Short mmCIF file of N, CA and C in Angstrom, two decimals:
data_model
loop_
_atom_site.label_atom_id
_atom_site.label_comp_id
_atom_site.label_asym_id
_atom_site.label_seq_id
_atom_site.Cartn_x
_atom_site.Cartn_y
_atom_site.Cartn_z
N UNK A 11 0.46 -17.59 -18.31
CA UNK A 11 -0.04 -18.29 -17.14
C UNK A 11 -1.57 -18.20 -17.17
N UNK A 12 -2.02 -19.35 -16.98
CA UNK A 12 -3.56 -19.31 -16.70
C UNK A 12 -4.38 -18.80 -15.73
N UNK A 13 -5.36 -18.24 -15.88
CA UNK A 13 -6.29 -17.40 -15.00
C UNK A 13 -6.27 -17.87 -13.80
N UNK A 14 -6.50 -19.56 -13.53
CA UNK A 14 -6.52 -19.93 -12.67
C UNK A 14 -5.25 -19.90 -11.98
N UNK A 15 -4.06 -20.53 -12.33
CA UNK A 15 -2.85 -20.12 -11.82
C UNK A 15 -2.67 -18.76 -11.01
N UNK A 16 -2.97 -17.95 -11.68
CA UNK A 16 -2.48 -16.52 -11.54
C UNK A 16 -3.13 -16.94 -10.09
N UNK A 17 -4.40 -16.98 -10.08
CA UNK A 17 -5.06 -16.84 -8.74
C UNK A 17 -4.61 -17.66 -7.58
N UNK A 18 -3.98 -18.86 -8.12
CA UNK A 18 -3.53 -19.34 -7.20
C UNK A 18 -2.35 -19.13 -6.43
N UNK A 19 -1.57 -18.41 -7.38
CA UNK A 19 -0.57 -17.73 -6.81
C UNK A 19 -0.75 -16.44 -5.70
N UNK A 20 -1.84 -15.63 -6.52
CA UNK A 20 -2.32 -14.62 -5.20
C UNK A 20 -2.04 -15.04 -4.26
N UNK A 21 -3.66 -16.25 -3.79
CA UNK A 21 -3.59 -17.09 -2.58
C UNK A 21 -2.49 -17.27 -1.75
N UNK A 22 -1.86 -18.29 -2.22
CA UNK A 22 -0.67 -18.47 -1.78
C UNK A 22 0.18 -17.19 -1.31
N UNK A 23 0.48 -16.40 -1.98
CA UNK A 23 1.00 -15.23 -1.34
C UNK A 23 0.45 -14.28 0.08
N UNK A 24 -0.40 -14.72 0.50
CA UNK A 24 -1.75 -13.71 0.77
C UNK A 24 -1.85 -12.36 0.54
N UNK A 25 -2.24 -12.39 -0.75
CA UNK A 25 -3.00 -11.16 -1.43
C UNK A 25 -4.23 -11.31 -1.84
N UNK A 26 -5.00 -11.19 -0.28
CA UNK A 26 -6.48 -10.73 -0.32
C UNK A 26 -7.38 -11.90 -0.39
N UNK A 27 -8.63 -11.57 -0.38
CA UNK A 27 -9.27 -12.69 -0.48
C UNK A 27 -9.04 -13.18 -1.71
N UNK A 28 -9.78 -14.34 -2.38
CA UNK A 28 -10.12 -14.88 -3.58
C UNK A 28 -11.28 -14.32 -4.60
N UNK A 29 -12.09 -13.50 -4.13
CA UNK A 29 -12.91 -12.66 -5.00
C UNK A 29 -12.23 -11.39 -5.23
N UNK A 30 -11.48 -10.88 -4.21
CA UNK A 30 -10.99 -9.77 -5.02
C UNK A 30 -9.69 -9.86 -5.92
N UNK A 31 -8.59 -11.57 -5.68
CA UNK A 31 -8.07 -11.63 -6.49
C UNK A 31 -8.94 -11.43 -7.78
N UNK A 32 -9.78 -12.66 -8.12
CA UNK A 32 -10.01 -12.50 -9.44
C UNK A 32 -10.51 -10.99 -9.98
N UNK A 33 -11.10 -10.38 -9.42
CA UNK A 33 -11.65 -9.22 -9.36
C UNK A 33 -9.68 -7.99 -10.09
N UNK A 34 -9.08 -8.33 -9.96
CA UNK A 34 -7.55 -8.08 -9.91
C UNK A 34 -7.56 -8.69 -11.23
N UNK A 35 -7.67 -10.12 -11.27
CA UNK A 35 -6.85 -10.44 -12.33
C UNK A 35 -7.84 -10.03 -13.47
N UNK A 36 -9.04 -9.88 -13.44
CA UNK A 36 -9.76 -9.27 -14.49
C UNK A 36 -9.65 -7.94 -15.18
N UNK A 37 -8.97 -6.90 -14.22
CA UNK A 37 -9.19 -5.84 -14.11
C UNK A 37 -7.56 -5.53 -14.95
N UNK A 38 -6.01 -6.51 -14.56
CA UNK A 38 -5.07 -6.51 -15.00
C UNK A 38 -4.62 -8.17 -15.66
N UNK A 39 -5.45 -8.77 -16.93
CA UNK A 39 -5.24 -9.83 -17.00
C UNK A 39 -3.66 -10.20 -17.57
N UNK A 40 -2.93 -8.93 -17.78
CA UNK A 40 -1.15 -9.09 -18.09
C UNK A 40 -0.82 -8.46 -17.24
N UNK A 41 -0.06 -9.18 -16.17
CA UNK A 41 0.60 -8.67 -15.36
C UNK A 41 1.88 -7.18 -15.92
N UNK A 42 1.94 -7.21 -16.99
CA UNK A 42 2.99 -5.92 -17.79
C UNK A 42 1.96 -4.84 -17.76
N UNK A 43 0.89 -5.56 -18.24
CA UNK A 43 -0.08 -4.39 -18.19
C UNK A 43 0.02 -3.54 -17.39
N UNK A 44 -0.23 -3.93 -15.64
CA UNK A 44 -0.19 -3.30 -14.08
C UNK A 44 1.11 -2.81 -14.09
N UNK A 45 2.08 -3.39 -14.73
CA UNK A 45 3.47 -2.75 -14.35
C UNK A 45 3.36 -1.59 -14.96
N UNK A 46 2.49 -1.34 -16.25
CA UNK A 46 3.07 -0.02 -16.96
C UNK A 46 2.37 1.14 -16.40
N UNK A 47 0.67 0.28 -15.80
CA UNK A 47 0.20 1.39 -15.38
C UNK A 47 0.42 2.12 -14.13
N UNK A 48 1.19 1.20 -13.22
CA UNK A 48 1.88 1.31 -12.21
C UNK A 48 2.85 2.36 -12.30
N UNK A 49 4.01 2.22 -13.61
CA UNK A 49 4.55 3.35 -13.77
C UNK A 49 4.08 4.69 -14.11
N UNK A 50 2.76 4.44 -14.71
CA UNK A 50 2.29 6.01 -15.90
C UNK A 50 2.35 6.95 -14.34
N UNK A 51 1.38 5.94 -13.66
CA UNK A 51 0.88 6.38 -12.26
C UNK A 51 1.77 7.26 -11.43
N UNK A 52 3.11 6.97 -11.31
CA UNK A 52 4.31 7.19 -10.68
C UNK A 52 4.89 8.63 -11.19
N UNK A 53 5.07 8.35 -12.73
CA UNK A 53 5.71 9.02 -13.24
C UNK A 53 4.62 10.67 -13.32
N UNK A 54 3.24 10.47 -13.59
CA UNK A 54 2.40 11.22 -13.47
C UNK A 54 2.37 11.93 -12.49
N UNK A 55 2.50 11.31 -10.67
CA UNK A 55 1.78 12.04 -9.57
C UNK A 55 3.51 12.11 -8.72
N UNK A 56 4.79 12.09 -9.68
CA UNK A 56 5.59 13.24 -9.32
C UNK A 56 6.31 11.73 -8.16
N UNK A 57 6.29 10.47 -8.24
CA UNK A 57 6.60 9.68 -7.28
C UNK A 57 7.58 8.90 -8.19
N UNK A 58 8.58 8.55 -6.80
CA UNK A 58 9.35 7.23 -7.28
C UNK A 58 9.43 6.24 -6.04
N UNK A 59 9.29 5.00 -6.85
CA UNK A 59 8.66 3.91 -5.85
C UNK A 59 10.20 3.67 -5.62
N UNK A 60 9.81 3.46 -4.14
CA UNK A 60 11.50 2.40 -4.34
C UNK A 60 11.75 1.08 -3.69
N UNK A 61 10.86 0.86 -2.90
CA UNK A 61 10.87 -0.74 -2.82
C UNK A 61 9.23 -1.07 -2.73
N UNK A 62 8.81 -2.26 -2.94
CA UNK A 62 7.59 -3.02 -2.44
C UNK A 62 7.38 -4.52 -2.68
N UNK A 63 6.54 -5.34 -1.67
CA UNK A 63 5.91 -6.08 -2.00
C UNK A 63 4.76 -6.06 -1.69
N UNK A 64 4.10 -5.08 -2.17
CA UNK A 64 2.29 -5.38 -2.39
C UNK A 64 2.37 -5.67 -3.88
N UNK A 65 1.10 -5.94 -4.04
CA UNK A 65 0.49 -6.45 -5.18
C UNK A 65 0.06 -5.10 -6.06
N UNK A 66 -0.05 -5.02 -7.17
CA UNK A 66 0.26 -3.61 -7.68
C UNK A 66 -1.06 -2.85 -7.42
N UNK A 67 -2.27 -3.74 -7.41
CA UNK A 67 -3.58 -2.70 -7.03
C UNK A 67 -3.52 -1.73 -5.86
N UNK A 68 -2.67 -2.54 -4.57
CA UNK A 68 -2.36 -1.71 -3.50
C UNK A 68 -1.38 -0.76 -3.94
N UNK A 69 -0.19 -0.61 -4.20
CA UNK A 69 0.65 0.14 -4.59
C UNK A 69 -0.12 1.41 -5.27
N UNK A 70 -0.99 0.99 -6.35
CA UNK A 70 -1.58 2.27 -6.83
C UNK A 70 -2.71 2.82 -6.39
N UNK A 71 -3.16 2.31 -5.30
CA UNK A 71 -3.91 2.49 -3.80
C UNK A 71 -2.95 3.96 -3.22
N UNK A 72 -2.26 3.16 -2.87
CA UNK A 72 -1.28 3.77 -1.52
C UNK A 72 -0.87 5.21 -2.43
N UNK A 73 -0.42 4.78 -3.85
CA UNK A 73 0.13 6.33 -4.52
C UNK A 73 -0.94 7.61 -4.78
N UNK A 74 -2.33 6.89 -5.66
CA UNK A 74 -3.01 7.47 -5.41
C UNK A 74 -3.64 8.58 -4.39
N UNK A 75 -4.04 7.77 -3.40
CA UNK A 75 -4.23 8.47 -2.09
C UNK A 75 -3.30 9.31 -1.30
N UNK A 76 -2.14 8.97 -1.30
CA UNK A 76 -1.54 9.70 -0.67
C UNK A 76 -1.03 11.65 -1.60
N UNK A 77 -1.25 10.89 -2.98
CA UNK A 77 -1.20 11.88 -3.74
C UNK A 77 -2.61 13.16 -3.56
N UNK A 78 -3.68 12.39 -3.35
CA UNK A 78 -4.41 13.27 -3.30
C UNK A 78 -4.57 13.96 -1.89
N UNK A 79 -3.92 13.46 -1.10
CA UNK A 79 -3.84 14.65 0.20
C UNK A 79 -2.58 15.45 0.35
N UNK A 80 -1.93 15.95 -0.97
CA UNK A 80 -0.98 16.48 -0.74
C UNK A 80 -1.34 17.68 -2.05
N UNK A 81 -1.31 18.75 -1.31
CA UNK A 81 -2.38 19.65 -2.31
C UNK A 81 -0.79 19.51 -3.65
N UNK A 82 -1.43 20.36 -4.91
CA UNK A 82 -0.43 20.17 -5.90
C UNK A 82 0.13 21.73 -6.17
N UNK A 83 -0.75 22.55 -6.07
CA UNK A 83 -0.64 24.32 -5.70
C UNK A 83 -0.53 25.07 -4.56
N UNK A 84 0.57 25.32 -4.27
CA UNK A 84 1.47 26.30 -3.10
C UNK A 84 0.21 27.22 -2.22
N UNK A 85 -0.56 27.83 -3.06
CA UNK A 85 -2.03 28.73 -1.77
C UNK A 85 -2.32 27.51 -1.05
N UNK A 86 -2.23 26.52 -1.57
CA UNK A 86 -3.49 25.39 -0.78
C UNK A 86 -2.83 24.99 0.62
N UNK A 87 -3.11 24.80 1.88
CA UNK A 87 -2.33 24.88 3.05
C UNK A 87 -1.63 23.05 3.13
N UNK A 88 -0.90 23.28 3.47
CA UNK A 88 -0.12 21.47 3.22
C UNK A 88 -0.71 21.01 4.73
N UNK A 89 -0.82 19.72 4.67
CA UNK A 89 -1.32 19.07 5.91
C UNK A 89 0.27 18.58 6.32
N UNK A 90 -0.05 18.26 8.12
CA UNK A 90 1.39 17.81 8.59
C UNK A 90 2.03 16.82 8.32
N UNK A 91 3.06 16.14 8.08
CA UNK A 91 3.13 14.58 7.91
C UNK A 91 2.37 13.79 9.07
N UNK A 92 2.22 14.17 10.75
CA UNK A 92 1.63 13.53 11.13
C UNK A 92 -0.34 13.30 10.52
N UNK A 93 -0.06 14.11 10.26
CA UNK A 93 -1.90 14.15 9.37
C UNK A 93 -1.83 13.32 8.18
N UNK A 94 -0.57 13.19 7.49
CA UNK A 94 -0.86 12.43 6.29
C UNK A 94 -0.37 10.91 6.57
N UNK A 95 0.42 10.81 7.93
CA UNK A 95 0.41 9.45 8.09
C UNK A 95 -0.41 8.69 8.63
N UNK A 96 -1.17 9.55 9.05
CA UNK A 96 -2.46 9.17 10.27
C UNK A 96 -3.64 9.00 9.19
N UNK A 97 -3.49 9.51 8.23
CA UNK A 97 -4.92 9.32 6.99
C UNK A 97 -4.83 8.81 6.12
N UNK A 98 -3.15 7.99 5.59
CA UNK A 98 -2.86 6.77 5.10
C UNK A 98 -2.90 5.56 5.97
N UNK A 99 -2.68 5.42 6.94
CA UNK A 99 -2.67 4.51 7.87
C UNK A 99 -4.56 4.06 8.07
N UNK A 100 -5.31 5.25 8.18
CA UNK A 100 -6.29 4.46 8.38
C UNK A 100 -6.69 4.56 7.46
N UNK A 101 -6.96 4.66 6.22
CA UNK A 101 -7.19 4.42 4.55
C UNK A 101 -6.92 2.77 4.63
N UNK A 102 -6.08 2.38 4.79
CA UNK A 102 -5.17 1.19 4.92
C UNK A 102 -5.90 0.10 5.62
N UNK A 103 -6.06 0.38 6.89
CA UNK A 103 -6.56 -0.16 7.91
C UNK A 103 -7.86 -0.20 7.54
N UNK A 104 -8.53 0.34 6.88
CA UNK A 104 -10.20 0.26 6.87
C UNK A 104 -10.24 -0.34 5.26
N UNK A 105 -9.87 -0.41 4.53
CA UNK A 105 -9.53 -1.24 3.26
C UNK A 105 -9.17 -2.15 3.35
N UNK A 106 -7.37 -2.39 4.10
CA UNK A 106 -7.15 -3.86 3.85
C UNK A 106 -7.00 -4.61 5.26
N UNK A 107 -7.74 -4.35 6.30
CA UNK A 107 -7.82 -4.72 7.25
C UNK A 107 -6.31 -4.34 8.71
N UNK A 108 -6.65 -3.97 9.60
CA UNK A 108 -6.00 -3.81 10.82
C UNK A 108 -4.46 -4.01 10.80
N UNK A 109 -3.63 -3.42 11.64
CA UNK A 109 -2.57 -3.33 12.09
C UNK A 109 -1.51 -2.81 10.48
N UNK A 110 -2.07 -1.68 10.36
CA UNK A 110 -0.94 -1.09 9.72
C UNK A 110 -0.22 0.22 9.98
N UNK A 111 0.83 0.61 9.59
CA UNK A 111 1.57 1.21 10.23
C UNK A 111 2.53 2.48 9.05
N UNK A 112 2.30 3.87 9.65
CA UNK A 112 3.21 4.75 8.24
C UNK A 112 4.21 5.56 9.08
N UNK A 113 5.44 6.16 8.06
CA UNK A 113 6.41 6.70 8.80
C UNK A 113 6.43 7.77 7.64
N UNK A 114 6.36 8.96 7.83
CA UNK A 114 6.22 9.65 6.54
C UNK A 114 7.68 10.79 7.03
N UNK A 115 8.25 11.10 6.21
CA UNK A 115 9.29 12.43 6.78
C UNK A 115 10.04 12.91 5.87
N UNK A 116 11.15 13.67 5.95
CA UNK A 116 12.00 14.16 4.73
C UNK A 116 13.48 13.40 4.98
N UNK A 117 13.53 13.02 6.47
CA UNK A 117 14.71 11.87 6.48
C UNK A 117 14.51 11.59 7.80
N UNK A 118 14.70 10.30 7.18
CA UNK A 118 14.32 9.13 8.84
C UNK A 118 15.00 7.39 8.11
N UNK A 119 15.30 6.57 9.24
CA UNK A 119 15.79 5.24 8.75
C UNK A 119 15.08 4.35 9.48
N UNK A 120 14.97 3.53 9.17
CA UNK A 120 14.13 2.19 9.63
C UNK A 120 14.63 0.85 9.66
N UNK A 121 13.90 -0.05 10.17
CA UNK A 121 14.54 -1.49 9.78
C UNK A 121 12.92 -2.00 10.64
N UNK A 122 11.79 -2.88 9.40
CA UNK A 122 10.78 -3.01 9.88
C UNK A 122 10.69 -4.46 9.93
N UNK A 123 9.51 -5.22 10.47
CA UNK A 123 9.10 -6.54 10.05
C UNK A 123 7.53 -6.79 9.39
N UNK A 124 7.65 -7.30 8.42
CA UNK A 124 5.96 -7.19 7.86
C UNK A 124 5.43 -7.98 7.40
N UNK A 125 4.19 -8.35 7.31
CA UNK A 125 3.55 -9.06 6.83
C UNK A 125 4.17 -9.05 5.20
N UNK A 126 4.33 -10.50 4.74
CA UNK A 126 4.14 -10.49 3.05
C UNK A 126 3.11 -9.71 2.19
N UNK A 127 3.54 -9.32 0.99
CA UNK A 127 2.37 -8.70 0.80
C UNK A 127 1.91 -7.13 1.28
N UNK A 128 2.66 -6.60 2.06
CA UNK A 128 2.16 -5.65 3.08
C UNK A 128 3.50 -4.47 3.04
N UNK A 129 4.12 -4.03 2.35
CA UNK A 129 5.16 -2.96 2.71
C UNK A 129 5.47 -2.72 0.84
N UNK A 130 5.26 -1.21 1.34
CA UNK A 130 5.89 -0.15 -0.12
C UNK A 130 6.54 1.34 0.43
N UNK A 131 7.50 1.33 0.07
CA UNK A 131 8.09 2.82 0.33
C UNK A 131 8.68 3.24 -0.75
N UNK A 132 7.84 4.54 -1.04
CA UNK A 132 8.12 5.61 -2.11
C UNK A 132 8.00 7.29 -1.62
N UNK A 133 8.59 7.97 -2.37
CA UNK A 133 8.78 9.30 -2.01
C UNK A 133 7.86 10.16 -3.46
N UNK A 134 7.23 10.92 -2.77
CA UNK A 134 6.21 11.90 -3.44
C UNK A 134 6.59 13.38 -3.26
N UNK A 135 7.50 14.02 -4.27
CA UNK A 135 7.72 15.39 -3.88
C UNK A 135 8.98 15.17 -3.04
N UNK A 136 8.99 15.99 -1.92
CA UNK A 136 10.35 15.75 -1.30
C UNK A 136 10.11 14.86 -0.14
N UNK A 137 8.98 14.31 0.26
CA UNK A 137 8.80 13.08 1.45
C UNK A 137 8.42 11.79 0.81
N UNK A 138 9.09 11.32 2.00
CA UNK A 138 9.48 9.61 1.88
C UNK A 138 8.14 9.30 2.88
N UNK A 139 7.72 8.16 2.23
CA UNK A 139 6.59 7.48 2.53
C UNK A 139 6.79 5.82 2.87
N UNK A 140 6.97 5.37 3.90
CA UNK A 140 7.05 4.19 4.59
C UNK A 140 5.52 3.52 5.05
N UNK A 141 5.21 2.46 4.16
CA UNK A 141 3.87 2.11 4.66
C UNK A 141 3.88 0.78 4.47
N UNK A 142 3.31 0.05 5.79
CA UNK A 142 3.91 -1.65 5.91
C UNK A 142 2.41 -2.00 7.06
N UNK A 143 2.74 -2.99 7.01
CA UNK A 143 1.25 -3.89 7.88
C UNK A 143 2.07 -4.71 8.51
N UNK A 144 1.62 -5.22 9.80
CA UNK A 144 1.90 -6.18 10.65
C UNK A 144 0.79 -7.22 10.83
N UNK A 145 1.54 -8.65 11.44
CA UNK A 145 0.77 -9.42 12.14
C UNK A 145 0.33 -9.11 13.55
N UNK A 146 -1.13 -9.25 13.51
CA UNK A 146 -1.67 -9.05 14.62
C UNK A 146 -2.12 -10.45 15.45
N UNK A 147 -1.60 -10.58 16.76
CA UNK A 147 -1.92 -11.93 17.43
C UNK A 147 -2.67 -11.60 18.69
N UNK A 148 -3.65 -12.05 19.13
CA UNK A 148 -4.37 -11.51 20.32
C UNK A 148 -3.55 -12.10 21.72
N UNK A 149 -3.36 -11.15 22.57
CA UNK A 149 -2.52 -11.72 23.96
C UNK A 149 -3.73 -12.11 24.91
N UNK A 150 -3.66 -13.53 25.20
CA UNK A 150 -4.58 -13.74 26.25
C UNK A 150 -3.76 -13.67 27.48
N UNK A 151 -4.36 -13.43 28.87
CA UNK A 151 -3.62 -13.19 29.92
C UNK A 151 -4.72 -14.64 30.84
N UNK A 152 -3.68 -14.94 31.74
CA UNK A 152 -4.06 -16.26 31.92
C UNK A 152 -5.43 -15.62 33.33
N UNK A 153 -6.58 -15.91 33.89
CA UNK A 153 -7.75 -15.17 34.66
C UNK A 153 -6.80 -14.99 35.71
N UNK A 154 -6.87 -13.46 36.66
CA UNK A 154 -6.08 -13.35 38.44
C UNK A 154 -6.58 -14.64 39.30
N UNK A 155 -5.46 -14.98 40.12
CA UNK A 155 -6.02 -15.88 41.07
C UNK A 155 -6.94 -15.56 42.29
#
């Protein structure tokens, strides 16, 4: 598929602007490529993905980071899940813009709605990691009489 294609497909999906697609497709111009490094990534920081549709730069966003706030040596004091959902969430939110949302735990069930583009859940160690984005619509309220 051609460079341009590729990008147009981003678009269409909405994944991100158009400079940081290409910025993406430069960076992974075979999409197998991102898949493998996607896995090294996984297989390396002790994770198994188990569903997503982000685009793989986010995915190895989301693994990354969340990997690095989870110490890897037992002295080091573990942060709470509410601390690590609260510091993926705004990682998230200040990167890929507003209204996202994490459920982090050792067992919990869900049933979410999300933006395309916007939801990966994988487990790191023995917690499950739920991380998804919503549409945000502004409520106008009509002026008091």
């Amino acid at each position: 598929m051609a460079m341009e294609e590729q990008e147009a497909k981003l678009m269409r999906h909405g994944h991100g602007s158009k400079e940081n697609n290409k910025m993406i497709l430069h960076m992974y111009p075979n999409p197998c490529e991102a898949t493998m490094r996607l896995a090294s990534l996984a297989i390396s920081s002790n994770v198994r993905l188990k569903s997503s549709d982000m685009p793989v730069h986010m995915q190895e966003h989301a693994l990354r980071y969340t990997r690095s706030l989870i110490p890897l040596h037992p002295p080091s004091p573990k942060p709470t899940n509410t601390h690590l959902a609260r510091a993926l969430k705004k990682e998230f939110d200040s990167k890929y813009g507003l209204a996202w949302h994490c459920v982090i735990g050792k067992s919990f069930g869900s049933f979410v709605s999300h933006t395309g583009g916007g939801f990966i859940y994988f487990s790191i160690d023995s917690l499950s990691v739920l991380l998804f984005k919503t549409e945000v619509h502004l409520v106008t309220q009509p002026p008091p009489p």
